[in-house]
Structure formats: structure tokens, C-alpha cells
Short mmCIF file of C-alpha atoms in Angstrom, two decimals:
data_model
loop_
_atom_site.label_atom_id
_atom_site.label_comp_id
_atom_site.label_asym_id
_atom_site.label_seq_id
_atom_site.Cartn_x
_atom_site.Cartn_y
_atom_site.Cartn_z
CA MET A 121 14.65 -19.94 -6.24
CA THR A 122 15.76 -21.12 -9.64
CA ASP A 123 19.48 -20.32 -9.30
CA GLN A 124 20.80 -19.61 -5.81
CA SER A 125 24.07 -18.18 -7.20
CA ALA A 126 22.35 -15.52 -9.34
CA PRO A 127 21.05 -12.20 -7.97
CA PRO A 128 17.40 -12.45 -6.96
CA ARG A 129 15.25 -11.26 -9.86
CA VAL A 130 12.41 -8.95 -8.84
CA LEU A 131 9.62 -7.50 -10.96
CA LEU A 132 8.32 -4.30 -9.36
CA ILE A 133 4.85 -3.33 -10.55
CA GLY A 134 4.17 0.27 -9.57
CA ALA A 135 7.23 2.44 -8.97
CA GLY A 136 5.55 5.37 -7.24
CA SER A 137 6.41 6.79 -3.84
CA ILE A 138 6.49 3.39 -2.08
CA GLY A 139 7.75 1.27 -4.95
CA ALA A 140 10.63 3.63 -5.68
CA VAL A 141 11.97 3.33 -2.14
CA TYR A 142 11.61 -0.45 -2.20
CA LEU A 143 13.42 -0.48 -5.54
CA TYR A 144 16.35 1.28 -3.89
CA GLN A 145 16.36 -1.15 -0.95
CA LEU A 146 16.22 -4.22 -3.16
CA GLN A 147 19.06 -3.00 -5.35
CA GLN A 148 21.11 -2.27 -2.23
CA ALA A 149 20.49 -5.91 -1.30
CA GLY A 150 21.93 -7.03 -4.63
CA CYS A 151 18.70 -7.74 -6.50
CA ASP A 152 18.17 -7.33 -10.23
CA VAL A 153 15.01 -5.21 -10.38
CA THR A 154 12.78 -4.66 -13.41
CA ALA A 155 10.36 -1.79 -12.74
CA VAL A 156 7.03 -1.30 -14.47
CA CYS A 157 6.37 2.44 -14.28
CA ARG A 158 3.22 4.28 -15.28
CA SER A 159 2.86 8.07 -15.09
CA ASN A 160 6.57 8.53 -14.33
CA TYR A 161 7.84 6.16 -17.04
CA ALA A 162 9.41 8.74 -19.36
CA GLN A 163 11.23 10.52 -16.51
CA VAL A 164 12.52 7.33 -14.91
CA LYS A 165 13.55 5.80 -18.23
CA GLU A 166 15.61 8.89 -19.06
CA HIS A 167 16.87 10.05 -15.66
CA GLY A 168 16.09 7.41 -13.05
CA PHE A 169 14.86 8.30 -9.56
CA LYS A 170 15.94 11.07 -7.22
CA LEU A 171 15.36 10.09 -3.59
CA LEU A 172 15.49 12.83 -0.95
CA SER A 173 15.59 10.87 2.26
CA LEU A 174 16.31 11.24 5.94
CA ARG A 175 17.04 7.52 6.17
CA TYR A 176 19.19 7.04 3.05
CA GLY A 177 20.37 10.53 2.22
CA ASN A 178 19.92 12.09 -1.21
CA VAL A 179 20.59 9.51 -3.91
CA THR A 180 19.98 9.03 -7.62
CA TYR A 181 19.44 5.55 -9.03
CA ARG A 182 17.58 3.71 -11.77
CA PRO A 183 15.99 0.28 -12.21
CA ASN A 184 18.04 -2.43 -13.90
CA LYS A 185 15.32 -2.34 -16.54
CA THR A 186 12.49 0.19 -16.93
CA LEU A 187 9.25 -0.86 -18.65
CA SER A 188 5.93 0.85 -19.27
CA SER A 189 3.80 -2.31 -19.00
CA VAL A 190 3.98 -5.89 -17.79
CA SER A 191 3.57 -7.10 -21.38
CA GLU A 192 7.10 -5.83 -22.15
CA CYS A 193 8.66 -8.45 -19.85
CA GLY A 194 8.76 -10.95 -22.70
CA GLY A 195 9.73 -14.43 -21.55
CA GLU A 196 11.53 -13.35 -18.37
CA THR A 197 10.93 -15.19 -15.11
CA PHE A 198 11.21 -13.69 -11.65
CA ASP A 199 11.83 -14.89 -8.11
CA PHE A 200 9.54 -12.21 -6.70
CA ILE A 201 6.81 -10.00 -8.15
CA LEU A 202 6.39 -7.00 -5.86
CA VAL A 203 3.02 -5.33 -6.37
CA CYS A 204 3.03 -1.69 -5.26
CA ILE A 205 0.15 -0.41 -7.36
CA LYS A 206 -2.96 0.59 -5.45
CA SER A 207 -5.64 -2.01 -4.83
CA PHE A 208 -8.86 -1.46 -6.79
CA PRO A 209 -11.23 -4.39 -6.18
CA GLY A 210 -13.62 -4.91 -9.08
CA ASN A 211 -11.55 -3.00 -11.63
CA ARG A 212 -10.75 -4.41 -15.05
CA PRO A 213 -8.22 -5.59 -15.87
CA SER A 214 -8.04 -7.25 -12.47
CA LEU A 215 -4.75 -7.75 -10.66
CA PRO A 216 -4.68 -11.46 -11.66
CA ASP A 217 -5.17 -10.36 -15.28
CA ILE A 218 -2.19 -8.02 -14.96
CA LEU A 219 -0.03 -10.71 -13.34
CA ALA A 220 -0.97 -13.60 -15.62
CA PRO A 221 1.68 -12.93 -18.34
CA VAL A 222 4.57 -12.99 -15.83
CA VAL A 223 3.61 -15.76 -13.39
CA ARG A 224 5.25 -18.57 -15.35
CA ASN A 225 6.26 -21.03 -12.67
CA LYS A 226 5.15 -22.09 -9.21
CA SER A 227 8.25 -20.75 -7.48
CA THR A 228 7.53 -17.10 -8.29
CA ALA A 229 6.37 -15.41 -5.08
CA ILE A 230 3.80 -12.61 -5.38
CA VAL A 231 4.21 -9.88 -2.74
CA LEU A 232 1.14 -7.67 -2.29
CA ALA A 233 2.44 -4.44 -0.75
CA GLN A 234 -0.98 -2.78 -0.78
CA ASN A 235 -3.43 -1.15 1.60
CA GLY A 236 -6.84 -2.42 2.63
CA ILE A 237 -8.39 -5.68 3.75
CA MET A 238 -9.64 -8.73 1.85
CA ILE A 239 -7.31 -8.02 -1.08
CA GLU A 240 -5.46 -11.34 -1.34
CA GLU A 241 -8.16 -13.87 -2.20
CA GLU A 242 -8.53 -13.18 -5.92
CA VAL A 243 -4.76 -13.49 -6.45
CA ALA A 244 -4.59 -16.69 -4.41
CA LEU A 245 -7.47 -18.19 -6.41
CA ALA A 246 -5.79 -17.30 -9.71
CA PHE A 247 -2.37 -18.64 -8.68
CA PRO A 248 -3.07 -21.38 -6.10
CA ASP A 249 0.38 -22.96 -6.27
CA ASN A 250 2.44 -19.76 -5.95
CA PRO A 251 3.52 -18.21 -2.66
CA ILE A 252 1.22 -15.26 -1.93
CA ILE A 253 2.88 -12.87 0.51
CA SER A 254 0.70 -10.17 2.01
CA GLY A 255 2.52 -6.98 3.00
CA VAL A 256 1.56 -4.15 5.34
CA ILE A 257 3.51 -0.94 4.71
CA TYR A 258 4.65 1.85 6.99
CA LEU A 259 6.67 4.13 4.73
CA PRO A 260 5.74 7.85 4.66
CA SER A 261 7.15 8.84 1.28
CA VAL A 262 5.68 11.11 -1.40
CA GLN A 263 6.38 11.45 -5.12
CA THR A 264 6.36 15.23 -5.48
CA GLU A 265 6.95 15.12 -9.23
CA PRO A 266 7.65 12.27 -11.64
CA GLY A 267 10.77 10.45 -10.47
CA THR A 268 11.34 12.61 -7.37
CA ILE A 269 10.62 10.91 -4.03
CA GLU A 270 10.63 12.77 -0.72
CA TYR A 271 10.94 10.57 2.35
CA HIS A 272 11.56 12.74 5.38
CA GLU A 273 10.88 10.33 8.25
CA MET A 274 12.87 7.37 9.54
CA LEU A 275 9.77 5.15 9.74
CA ASN A 276 10.32 2.11 7.51
CA LEU A 277 8.51 -1.15 8.27
CA LEU A 278 7.18 -3.89 6.01
CA GLU A 279 5.19 -6.56 7.82
CA LEU A 280 4.89 -9.78 5.80
CA GLY A 281 2.98 -13.02 6.03
CA THR A 282 1.72 -15.80 3.81
CA TYR A 283 -1.82 -15.96 2.53
CA PRO A 284 -3.35 -18.10 3.80
CA GLY A 285 -1.56 -18.19 7.12
CA ASP A 286 -1.23 -21.99 6.98
CA ALA A 287 0.44 -21.98 3.56
CA PRO A 288 3.11 -24.63 2.81
CA PRO A 289 6.58 -24.28 4.40
CA GLU A 290 8.17 -23.26 1.10
CA HIS A 291 5.76 -20.32 0.87
CA HIS A 292 6.76 -19.21 4.36
CA ALA A 293 10.42 -19.58 3.33
CA ALA A 294 9.79 -17.21 0.41
CA ALA A 295 8.35 -14.63 2.83
CA VAL A 296 11.41 -14.98 5.07
CA ARG A 297 13.73 -14.59 2.08
CA PHE A 298 12.00 -11.44 0.90
CA SER A 299 12.12 -10.02 4.43
CA GLU A 300 15.85 -10.71 4.57
CA LEU A 301 16.39 -8.86 1.30
CA MET A 302 14.51 -5.79 2.53
CA VAL A 303 16.56 -5.73 5.72
CA LYS A 304 19.81 -6.25 3.83
CA GLY A 305 18.87 -3.24 1.69
CA GLY A 306 18.58 -0.98 4.73
CA GLY A 307 14.87 -1.30 5.52
CA ASN A 308 13.00 -2.94 8.34
CA ALA A 309 10.87 -6.01 7.66
CA LYS A 310 9.51 -8.92 9.63
CA VAL A 311 7.47 -12.04 8.95
CA LEU A 312 4.35 -12.57 11.04
CA GLU A 313 2.40 -15.74 11.71
CA ASN A 314 -0.94 -13.99 11.13
CA ILE A 315 -0.58 -11.07 8.74
CA GLN A 316 -4.30 -10.26 9.03
CA ILE A 317 -3.73 -8.88 12.53
CA ALA A 318 -1.23 -6.45 11.01
CA ARG A 319 -3.64 -5.59 8.17
CA TRP A 320 -6.39 -4.72 10.63
CA SER A 321 -3.99 -2.79 12.82
CA LYS A 322 -3.02 -0.69 9.77
CA LEU A 323 -6.71 -0.34 8.95
CA LEU A 324 -7.10 1.59 12.21
CA LEU A 325 -4.90 4.26 10.61
CA ASN A 326 -6.12 4.01 7.05
CA ALA A 327 -9.85 3.92 7.71
CA ALA A 328 -9.64 6.99 9.93
CA TRP A 329 -7.00 9.22 8.40
CA ASN A 330 -7.32 8.55 4.68
CA PRO A 331 -11.01 9.61 4.51
CA ILE A 332 -10.50 12.51 6.92
CA CYS A 333 -7.56 13.91 4.95
CA ALA A 334 -9.21 13.30 1.59
CA LEU A 335 -12.48 15.00 2.55
CA THR A 336 -10.97 17.97 4.43
CA LEU A 337 -7.79 18.48 2.36
CA CYS A 338 -5.91 18.58 5.67
CA SER A 339 -2.87 16.67 6.83
CA ASP A 340 -3.47 14.44 9.84
CA GLY A 341 -1.74 16.87 12.18
CA ASP A 342 -3.52 19.92 10.81
CA PHE A 343 -6.91 18.24 11.16
CA LEU A 344 -6.28 17.46 14.83
CA LEU A 345 -5.57 21.15 15.40
CA SER A 346 -8.67 22.31 13.52
CA SER A 347 -11.34 21.85 16.20
CA GLU A 348 -12.09 20.27 19.56
CA LEU A 349 -14.13 17.60 17.74
CA ALA A 350 -11.34 16.41 15.42
CA GLU A 351 -9.66 13.88 17.69
CA GLU A 352 -13.01 12.48 18.77
CA LEU A 353 -13.99 11.74 15.15
CA ALA A 354 -10.76 9.90 14.38
CA TRP A 355 -11.04 7.96 17.63
CA GLU A 356 -14.65 6.91 17.08
CA VAL A 357 -13.80 5.57 13.61
CA MET A 358 -11.05 3.48 15.18
CA MET A 359 -13.55 2.17 17.71
CA GLU A 360 -15.78 0.97 14.88
CA ILE A 361 -12.83 -0.97 13.42
CA ILE A 362 -12.07 -2.52 16.81
CA ALA A 363 -15.70 -3.59 17.23
CA LEU A 364 -15.83 -5.12 13.74
CA ALA A 365 -12.53 -6.98 14.23
CA ALA A 366 -13.80 -8.43 17.51
CA GLU A 367 -17.06 -9.51 15.89
CA ILE A 368 -15.35 -11.49 13.11
CA GLY A 369 -12.59 -12.92 15.31
CA ILE A 370 -9.50 -10.88 14.39
CA PRO A 371 -7.46 -10.89 17.62
CA ASP A 372 -5.33 -8.18 19.20
CA ILE A 373 -7.06 -5.18 17.59
CA THR A 374 -7.42 -3.32 20.85
CA VAL A 375 -7.90 0.12 22.35
CA GLU A 376 -4.21 0.13 23.21
CA VAL A 377 -3.28 -0.45 19.55
CA ALA A 378 -5.64 2.36 18.51
CA GLU A 379 -4.02 4.69 21.05
CA SER A 380 -0.58 3.92 19.61
CA LYS A 381 -1.84 4.64 16.07
CA LEU A 382 -3.54 7.89 17.09
CA SER A 383 -0.38 8.99 18.90
CA ILE A 384 1.41 9.22 15.53
CA ALA A 385 -0.92 11.98 14.30
CA LYS A 386 -0.89 13.65 17.72
CA ARG A 387 2.91 13.80 17.61
CA ARG A 388 2.83 15.26 14.12
CA ALA A 389 0.28 17.86 15.23
CA LYS A 390 2.51 18.86 18.12
CA GLU A 391 5.64 19.04 15.96
CA GLY A 392 3.95 20.71 12.98
CA THR A 393 4.90 17.80 10.70
CA GLY A 394 1.44 16.61 9.64
CA ARG A 395 1.31 14.12 6.77
CA GLU A 396 -1.00 14.19 3.78
CA MET A 397 -2.29 10.63 3.46
CA SER A 398 -2.32 8.71 0.19
CA MET A 399 -5.98 9.41 -0.65
CA LEU A 400 -5.38 13.14 -0.36
CA GLN A 401 -2.24 12.87 -2.49
CA ASP A 402 -4.29 11.06 -5.13
CA ILE A 403 -7.11 13.61 -5.02
CA ARG A 404 -4.67 16.50 -5.43
CA GLN A 405 -3.22 14.81 -8.53
CA GLY A 406 -6.57 13.73 -9.98
CA ARG A 407 -5.84 10.01 -9.60
CA PRO A 408 -8.19 7.19 -8.53
CA PHE A 409 -7.92 6.41 -4.82
CA GLU A 410 -8.39 3.28 -2.74
CA VAL A 411 -11.89 3.83 -1.46
CA GLU A 412 -13.00 0.23 -2.05
CA ALA A 413 -10.00 -1.64 -0.62
CA ILE A 414 -9.84 0.47 2.54
CA ILE A 415 -13.42 1.62 3.24
CA GLY A 416 -15.72 -0.26 0.85
CA ASN A 417 -14.55 -3.74 1.86
CA THR A 418 -14.84 -2.79 5.53
CA VAL A 419 -18.37 -1.44 5.17
CA ARG A 420 -19.48 -4.44 3.12
CA LEU A 421 -18.07 -6.82 5.70
CA GLY A 422 -19.97 -5.01 8.45
CA ARG A 423 -23.21 -5.15 6.48
CA HIS A 424 -22.67 -8.83 5.69
CA ILE A 425 -22.71 -9.66 9.40
CA GLY A 426 -25.46 -7.15 10.18
CA MET A 427 -23.24 -4.63 11.97
CA LYS A 428 -23.81 -0.90 11.61
CA LEU A 429 -20.72 1.27 11.15
CA PRO A 430 -22.24 4.76 10.91
CA ARG A 431 -19.05 6.80 10.63
CA LEU A 432 -17.40 4.44 8.16
CA GLU A 433 -20.60 4.23 6.12
CA THR A 434 -20.74 8.03 5.99
CA PHE A 435 -17.11 8.19 4.88
CA TYR A 436 -17.80 5.58 2.20
CA ALA A 437 -20.80 7.42 0.76
CA LEU A 438 -18.95 10.75 0.66
CA LEU A 439 -15.75 9.26 -0.78
CA LYS A 440 -17.67 7.38 -3.47
CA GLY A 441 -19.28 10.67 -4.46
CA ARG A 442 -15.87 12.32 -4.66
CA TYR A 443 -14.46 9.34 -6.57
CA GLU A 444 -17.22 9.43 -9.18
CA ALA A 445 -16.95 13.22 -9.56
CA GLN A 446 -13.23 12.89 -10.17
CA ALA A 447 -13.78 10.07 -12.68
CA LYS A 448 -16.26 12.29 -14.53
CA GLU A 449 -13.72 15.11 -14.58
CA ARG A 450 -11.10 12.76 -16.07
CA ARG A 451 -13.52 11.55 -18.75
CA GLN A 452 -14.48 15.08 -19.70
CA GLY A 453 -10.83 16.09 -19.79
CA SER A 454 -9.95 13.23 -22.13
CA THR A 455 -12.82 13.94 -24.52
CA SER A 456 -11.99 17.66 -24.72
CA LYS A 457 -8.46 17.03 -25.99
#
């Protein structure tokens, strides 16, 4: 940190459903937070956020500074850059391109609060001296309209770890400091020795439920209630992830972990509280979704080692078709205006 007596300075890139909650937590911890907003910029700039939450109650708040792009940061420096935009491997500009104007010194820690696997390397290569903190999110919130966040479960966990796992001690210290801030702000966070175990554990959920919800337009709970084959499909996808993790040496991705992940959707089905996963939310709003970070990287990894993943490969082919159809719809919509 550059000045231990000053409030920690955080740049939040992507103040959607997840980022908006983390903004609240960081401000509650005493941080000065600059938020880069996209589709909700005008609403947040004028009115701030409205959070409807079981955990925090109903609150209205606003960033310390609201920007529409990273380029508006000027010469500011930050202790942490929290990345909450979705991960789109291969897109241009790349994430390192977006970050380059604001990573001005080696002490700035970059926190990747994003889904998927194999998402950290390009950032680490671009900024080899900066702490790279990989984050795995469990936070079931939804932005129902610009600036309005509904968060109706108590679940709130951010698992953190350095990338690579054997990063220098000062990088680990940055991860611990960020974890402490999230906890101070009313959330739950912990630092892990091997964050990749947590990433693959989350992949059990994401690789099964995001494609299923996106392709069926069902919540996880509703899909489980739709037929006697529904649970079997979700389970078999999880088994493919377990087999792949074992093949490449990711430990502790077990049947027992898969059972605990599946139990979340089973509980929601029983209680009638099914959740629409992020891919389905994106499809409903005509936005790009994380097919490459969650499914594409997994399928490519399997193919690289000669391992067939028939259910995941089917999901990937179907989701890519949906992704391209939606991109075509957006292009046609923009040219007709």
C-alpha cells in the first residue's frame, strides 16, 4: 500500500449484479471506490444503486466516483483493481488492454472476480510484477433493471488466492488484505493456498447449470422438476468435470464435492426458489455470455489431452450457436437504427 493511513483506493471495473454488492461491502469497510459502469452508467451516476437484500437490508448508495470507462481515471493510482466484468477469452480489447492505463505501479493488486478456468494467465503475463489475485464468487444477486440489485439469499463467499500459487509473500499479503476488507464490509471471504481447487469446484456448478439454464430458459430448480432425466444430466456433466480434473492433477474435485453442489439446486427445487444462472440472465437481456471461459476452455483442455467430454462438447456446440445467433441479432439491431 502506498499510504497506510489513507482509505484503501479501489477501482471497480464492472458494477453489475456482483460488482454492485462488492462496492457496498468495500465502502462499508472504509474504502474509496471508483466504479466503472457500462449499461447502468447513467442511472448510477444520477441516482446510485438500490440494493434489495436479505443480508444487508434495503439500502441506497453510490460509488465515490462513477465513470463510464477506464480511460476517465486520469492519473489516479489504486491499491486494488477489482475486475467484475465477465471473462471473454480472445475478445478485443483484451482484459490486459483494458487494465493497461490504470496499472501504474507494481503494488497495485489485480483481483479477478470472474467465472471460468484458465483466465488468469494473460493478465499475469501482461503485469508480471503485480499481485494477481484470483477470485471465486458465490453471490446470487441479480440486476433487475439498471442500478437495482436484488440479492435474496444469505450466501456470500469470495474465495481468493494468488496466481500463481507460489507468488511472492507480498502478493499473498495483498490477497489477505483484500479478504479482510471484504469481511470488514459484511461479506465472507477467505484466502486459499491453491485457488485452482476452488475454481474447479465452482466449475462443477457453472459447467452444469449455466448451459442447462441458458438452453432451456429454466431456473436450476425448475429444470430439476421438469423430468426424471434432469438430475441425471446435471450429474453426468459434473462427472465429466471430475474426470478431467483428475486427469490433469487438480486435487479434491470429488464426487462428494459434486453432491454438495448439486444439493443447492435440489434444495431450491424443493423450496420453489430456483435461480436463473448468469448465462440465462445474459440471454434474456441480449448480452454476450461466458461460453468460452466456462465451457470453451474446459472442452479445449479436454481435447488437448485427448479426453472426450461428450456432454460438455454438446453444450459448447449448442451455446456457440446461440451466442452467434445473438451476436447477429445485435448487429442487425444496430444497423437498423
